Tab-separated table of N, CA and C in Angstrom:
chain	number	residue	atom	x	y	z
F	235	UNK	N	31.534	215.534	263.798
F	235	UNK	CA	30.107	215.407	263.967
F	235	UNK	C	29.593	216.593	264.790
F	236	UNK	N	28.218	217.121	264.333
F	236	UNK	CA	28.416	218.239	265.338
F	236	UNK	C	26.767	217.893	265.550
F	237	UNK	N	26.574	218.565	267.166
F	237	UNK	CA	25.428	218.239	267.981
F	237	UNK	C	24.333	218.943	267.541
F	238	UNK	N	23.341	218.562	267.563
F	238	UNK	CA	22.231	219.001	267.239
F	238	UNK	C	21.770	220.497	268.126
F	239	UNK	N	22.211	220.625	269.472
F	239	UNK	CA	21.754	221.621	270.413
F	239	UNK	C	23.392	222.024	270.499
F	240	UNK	N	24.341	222.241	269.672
F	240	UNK	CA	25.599	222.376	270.132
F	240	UNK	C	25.265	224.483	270.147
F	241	UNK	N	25.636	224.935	271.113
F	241	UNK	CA	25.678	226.268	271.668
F	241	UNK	C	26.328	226.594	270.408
F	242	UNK	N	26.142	228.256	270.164
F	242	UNK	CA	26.923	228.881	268.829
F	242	UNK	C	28.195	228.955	268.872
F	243	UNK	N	28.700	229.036	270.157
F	243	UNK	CA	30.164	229.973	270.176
F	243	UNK	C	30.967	228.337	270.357
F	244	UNK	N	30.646	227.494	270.286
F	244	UNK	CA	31.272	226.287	269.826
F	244	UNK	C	31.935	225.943	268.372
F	245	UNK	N	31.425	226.885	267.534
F	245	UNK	CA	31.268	226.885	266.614
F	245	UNK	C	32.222	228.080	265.902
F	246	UNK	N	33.173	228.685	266.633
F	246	UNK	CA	33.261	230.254	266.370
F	246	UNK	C	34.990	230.120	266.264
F	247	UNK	N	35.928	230.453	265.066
F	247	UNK	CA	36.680	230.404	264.671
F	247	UNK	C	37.561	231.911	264.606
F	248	UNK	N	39.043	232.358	264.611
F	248	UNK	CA	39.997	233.218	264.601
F	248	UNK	C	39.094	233.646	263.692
F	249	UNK	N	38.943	234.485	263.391
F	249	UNK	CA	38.223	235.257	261.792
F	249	UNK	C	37.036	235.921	261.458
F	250	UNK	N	36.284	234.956	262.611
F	250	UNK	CA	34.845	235.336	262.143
F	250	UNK	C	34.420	236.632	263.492
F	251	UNK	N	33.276	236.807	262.161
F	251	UNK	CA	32.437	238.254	262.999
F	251	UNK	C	31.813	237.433	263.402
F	252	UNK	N	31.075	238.247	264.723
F	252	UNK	CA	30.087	237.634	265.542
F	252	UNK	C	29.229	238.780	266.119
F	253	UNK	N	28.155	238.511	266.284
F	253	UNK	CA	27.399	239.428	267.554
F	253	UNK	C	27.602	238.685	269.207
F	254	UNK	N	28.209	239.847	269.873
F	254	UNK	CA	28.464	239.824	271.120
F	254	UNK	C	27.128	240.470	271.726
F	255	UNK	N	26.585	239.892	272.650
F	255	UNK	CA	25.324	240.253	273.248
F	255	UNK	C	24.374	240.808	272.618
F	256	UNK	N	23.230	241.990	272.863
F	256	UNK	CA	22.377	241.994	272.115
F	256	UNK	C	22.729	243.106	270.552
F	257	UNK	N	23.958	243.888	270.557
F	257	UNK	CA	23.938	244.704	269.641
F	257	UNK	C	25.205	244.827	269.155
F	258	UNK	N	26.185	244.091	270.302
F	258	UNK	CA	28.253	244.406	269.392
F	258	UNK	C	28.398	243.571	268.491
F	259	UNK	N	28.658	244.291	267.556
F	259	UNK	CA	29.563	243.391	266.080
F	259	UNK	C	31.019	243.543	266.914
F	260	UNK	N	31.584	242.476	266.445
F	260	UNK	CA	33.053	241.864	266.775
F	260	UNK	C	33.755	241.106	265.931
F	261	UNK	N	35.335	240.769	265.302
F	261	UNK	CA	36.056	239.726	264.674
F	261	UNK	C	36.437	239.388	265.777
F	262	UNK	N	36.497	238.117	266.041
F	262	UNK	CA	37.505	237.802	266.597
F	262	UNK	C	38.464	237.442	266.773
F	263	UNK	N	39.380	237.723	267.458
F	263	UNK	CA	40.891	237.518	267.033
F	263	UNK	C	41.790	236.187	267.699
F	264	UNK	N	41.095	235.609	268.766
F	264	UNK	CA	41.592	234.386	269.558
F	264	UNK	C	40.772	234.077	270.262
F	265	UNK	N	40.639	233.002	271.226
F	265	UNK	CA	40.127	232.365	272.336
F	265	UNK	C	41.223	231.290	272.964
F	266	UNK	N	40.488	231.200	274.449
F	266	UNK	CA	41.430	230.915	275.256
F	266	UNK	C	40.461	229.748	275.732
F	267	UNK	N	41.178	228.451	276.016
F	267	UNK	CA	39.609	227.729	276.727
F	267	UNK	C	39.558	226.675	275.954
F	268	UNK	N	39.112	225.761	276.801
F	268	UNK	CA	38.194	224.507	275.475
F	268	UNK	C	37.068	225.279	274.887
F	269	UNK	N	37.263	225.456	273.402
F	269	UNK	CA	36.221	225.553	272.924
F	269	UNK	C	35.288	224.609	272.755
F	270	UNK	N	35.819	223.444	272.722
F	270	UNK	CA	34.945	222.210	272.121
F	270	UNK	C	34.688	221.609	273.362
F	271	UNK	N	34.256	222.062	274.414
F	271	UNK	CA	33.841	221.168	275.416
F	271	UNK	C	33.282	222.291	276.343
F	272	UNK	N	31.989	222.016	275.959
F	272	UNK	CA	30.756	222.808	276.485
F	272	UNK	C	30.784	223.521	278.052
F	273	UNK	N	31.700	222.706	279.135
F	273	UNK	CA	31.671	222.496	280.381
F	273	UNK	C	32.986	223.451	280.963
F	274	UNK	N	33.410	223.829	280.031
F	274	UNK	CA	34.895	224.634	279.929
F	274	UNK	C	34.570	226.314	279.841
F	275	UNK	N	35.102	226.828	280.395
F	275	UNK	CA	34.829	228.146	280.172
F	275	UNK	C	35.439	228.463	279.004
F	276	UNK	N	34.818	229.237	277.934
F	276	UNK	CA	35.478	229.861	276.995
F	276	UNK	C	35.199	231.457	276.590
F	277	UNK	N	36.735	231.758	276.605
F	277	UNK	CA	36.946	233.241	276.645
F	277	UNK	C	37.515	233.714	275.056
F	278	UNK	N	36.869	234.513	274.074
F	278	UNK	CA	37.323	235.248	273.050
F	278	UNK	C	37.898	236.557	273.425
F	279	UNK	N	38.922	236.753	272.385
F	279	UNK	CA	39.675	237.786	272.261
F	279	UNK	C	38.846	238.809	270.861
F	280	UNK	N	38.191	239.412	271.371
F	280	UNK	CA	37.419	239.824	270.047
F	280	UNK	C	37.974	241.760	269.561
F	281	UNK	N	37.361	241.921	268.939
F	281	UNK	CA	37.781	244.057	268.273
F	281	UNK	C	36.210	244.137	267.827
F	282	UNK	N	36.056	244.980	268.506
F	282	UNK	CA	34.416	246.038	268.482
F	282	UNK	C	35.180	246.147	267.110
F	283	UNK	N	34.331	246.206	265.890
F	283	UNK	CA	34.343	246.142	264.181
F	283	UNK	C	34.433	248.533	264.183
F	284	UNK	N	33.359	248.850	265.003
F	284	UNK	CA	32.971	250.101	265.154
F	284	UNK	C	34.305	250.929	265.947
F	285	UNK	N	34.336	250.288	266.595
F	285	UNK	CA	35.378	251.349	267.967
F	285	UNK	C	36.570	250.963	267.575
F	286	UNK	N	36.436	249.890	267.156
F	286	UNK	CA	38.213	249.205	267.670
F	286	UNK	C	38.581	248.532	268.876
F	287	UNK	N	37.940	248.967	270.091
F	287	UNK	CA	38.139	248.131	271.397
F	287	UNK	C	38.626	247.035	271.471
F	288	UNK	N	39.080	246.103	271.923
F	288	UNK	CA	39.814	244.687	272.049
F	288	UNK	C	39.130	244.594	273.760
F	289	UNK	N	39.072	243.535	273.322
F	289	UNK	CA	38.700	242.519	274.968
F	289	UNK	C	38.189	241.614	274.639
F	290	UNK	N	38.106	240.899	276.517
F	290	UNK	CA	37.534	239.517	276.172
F	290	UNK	C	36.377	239.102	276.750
F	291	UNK	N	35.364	238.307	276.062
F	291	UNK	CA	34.684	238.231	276.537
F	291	UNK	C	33.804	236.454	276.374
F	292	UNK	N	32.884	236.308	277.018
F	292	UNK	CA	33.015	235.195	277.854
F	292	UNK	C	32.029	234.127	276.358
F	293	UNK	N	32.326	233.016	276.103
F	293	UNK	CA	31.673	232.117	275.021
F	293	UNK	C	29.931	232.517	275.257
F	294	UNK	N	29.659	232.660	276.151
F	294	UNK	CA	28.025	232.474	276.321
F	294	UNK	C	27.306	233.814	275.774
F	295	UNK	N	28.644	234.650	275.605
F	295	UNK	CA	28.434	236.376	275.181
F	295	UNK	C	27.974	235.923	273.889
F	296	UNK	N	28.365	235.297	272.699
F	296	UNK	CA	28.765	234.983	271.619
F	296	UNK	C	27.071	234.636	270.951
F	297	UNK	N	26.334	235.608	270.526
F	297	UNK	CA	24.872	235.155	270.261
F	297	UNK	C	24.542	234.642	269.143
F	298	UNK	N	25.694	235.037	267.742
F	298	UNK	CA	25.476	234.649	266.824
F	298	UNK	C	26.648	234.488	265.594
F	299	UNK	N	26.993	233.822	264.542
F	299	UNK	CA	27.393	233.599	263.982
F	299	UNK	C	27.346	234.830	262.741
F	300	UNK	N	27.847	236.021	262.246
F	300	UNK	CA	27.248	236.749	261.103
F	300	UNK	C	27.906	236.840	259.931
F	301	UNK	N	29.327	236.291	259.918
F	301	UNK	CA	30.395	235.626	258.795
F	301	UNK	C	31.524	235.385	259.384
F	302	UNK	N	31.971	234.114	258.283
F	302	UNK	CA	33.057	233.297	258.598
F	302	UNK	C	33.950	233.554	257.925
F	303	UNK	N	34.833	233.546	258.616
F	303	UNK	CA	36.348	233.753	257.570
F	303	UNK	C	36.636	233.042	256.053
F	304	UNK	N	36.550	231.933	256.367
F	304	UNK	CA	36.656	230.768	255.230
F	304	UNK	C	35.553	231.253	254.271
F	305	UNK	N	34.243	231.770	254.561
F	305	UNK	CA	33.699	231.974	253.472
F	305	UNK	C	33.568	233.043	252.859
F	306	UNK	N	34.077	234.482	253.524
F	306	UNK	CA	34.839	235.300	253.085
F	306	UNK	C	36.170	235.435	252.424
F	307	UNK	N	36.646	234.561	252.526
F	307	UNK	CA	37.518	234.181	251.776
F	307	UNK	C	37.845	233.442	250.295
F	308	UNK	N	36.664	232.308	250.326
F	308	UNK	CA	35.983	231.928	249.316
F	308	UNK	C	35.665	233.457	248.469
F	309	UNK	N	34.225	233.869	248.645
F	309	UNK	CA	34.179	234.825	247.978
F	309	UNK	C	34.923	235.505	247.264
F	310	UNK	N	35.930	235.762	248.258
F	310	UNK	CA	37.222	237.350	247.696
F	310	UNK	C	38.012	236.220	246.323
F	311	UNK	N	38.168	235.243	246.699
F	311	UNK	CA	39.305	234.618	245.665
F	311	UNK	C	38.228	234.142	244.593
F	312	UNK	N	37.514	233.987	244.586
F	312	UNK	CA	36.424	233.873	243.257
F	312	UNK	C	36.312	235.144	242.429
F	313	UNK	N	35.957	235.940	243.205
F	313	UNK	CA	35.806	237.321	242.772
F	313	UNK	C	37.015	237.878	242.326
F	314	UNK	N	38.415	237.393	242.744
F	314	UNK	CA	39.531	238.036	241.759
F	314	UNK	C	39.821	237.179	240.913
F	315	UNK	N	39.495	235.787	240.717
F	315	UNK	CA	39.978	235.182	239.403
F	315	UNK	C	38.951	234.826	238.376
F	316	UNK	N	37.338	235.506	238.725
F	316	UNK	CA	36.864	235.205	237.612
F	316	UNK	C	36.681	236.734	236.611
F	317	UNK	N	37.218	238.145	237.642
F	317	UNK	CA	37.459	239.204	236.671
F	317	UNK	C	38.810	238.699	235.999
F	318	UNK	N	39.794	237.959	235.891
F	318	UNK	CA	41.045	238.203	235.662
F	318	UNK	C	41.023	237.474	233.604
F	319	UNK	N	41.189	238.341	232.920
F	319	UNK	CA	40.943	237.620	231.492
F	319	UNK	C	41.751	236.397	231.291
């Protein structure tokens, strides 16, 4: 069930890009932390998409959601089996 006011980075999975504060694109690669419990500090392991950089940075950094793994993934496997004759 998920909350109506549930914060974004609650929401934020191994895979997905995200915007980190007002302008870093990021994948991220782990988190450390209750994610699922608002009251918990949560720390991602993210890679600047641009630089490459790795670090971590803090759940509240986490401003937005901009693709998910799973549905990038979707995509890619549609897209190779409906070219395939």
């Amino acid at each position: 069930m998920i909350k109506i006011n549930e914060p974004e980075f609650l929401k934020v999975k191994p895979g997905d890009t995200v915007l980190v504060g007002e302008d870093e694109i990021a994948k991220v690669l782990s988190f450390v932390g209750g994610a699922r419990d608002p009251d918990a500090t949560s720390l991602f392991q993210v890679a600047n998409v641009y630089s490459g950089e790795i670090k971590f940075v803090q759940g509240e950094e986490v401003k937005q959601i901009l693709s998910k793994r799973e549905l990038r993934l979707k995509i890619m496997f549609e897209s190779l089996f409906t070219k395939c004759p």
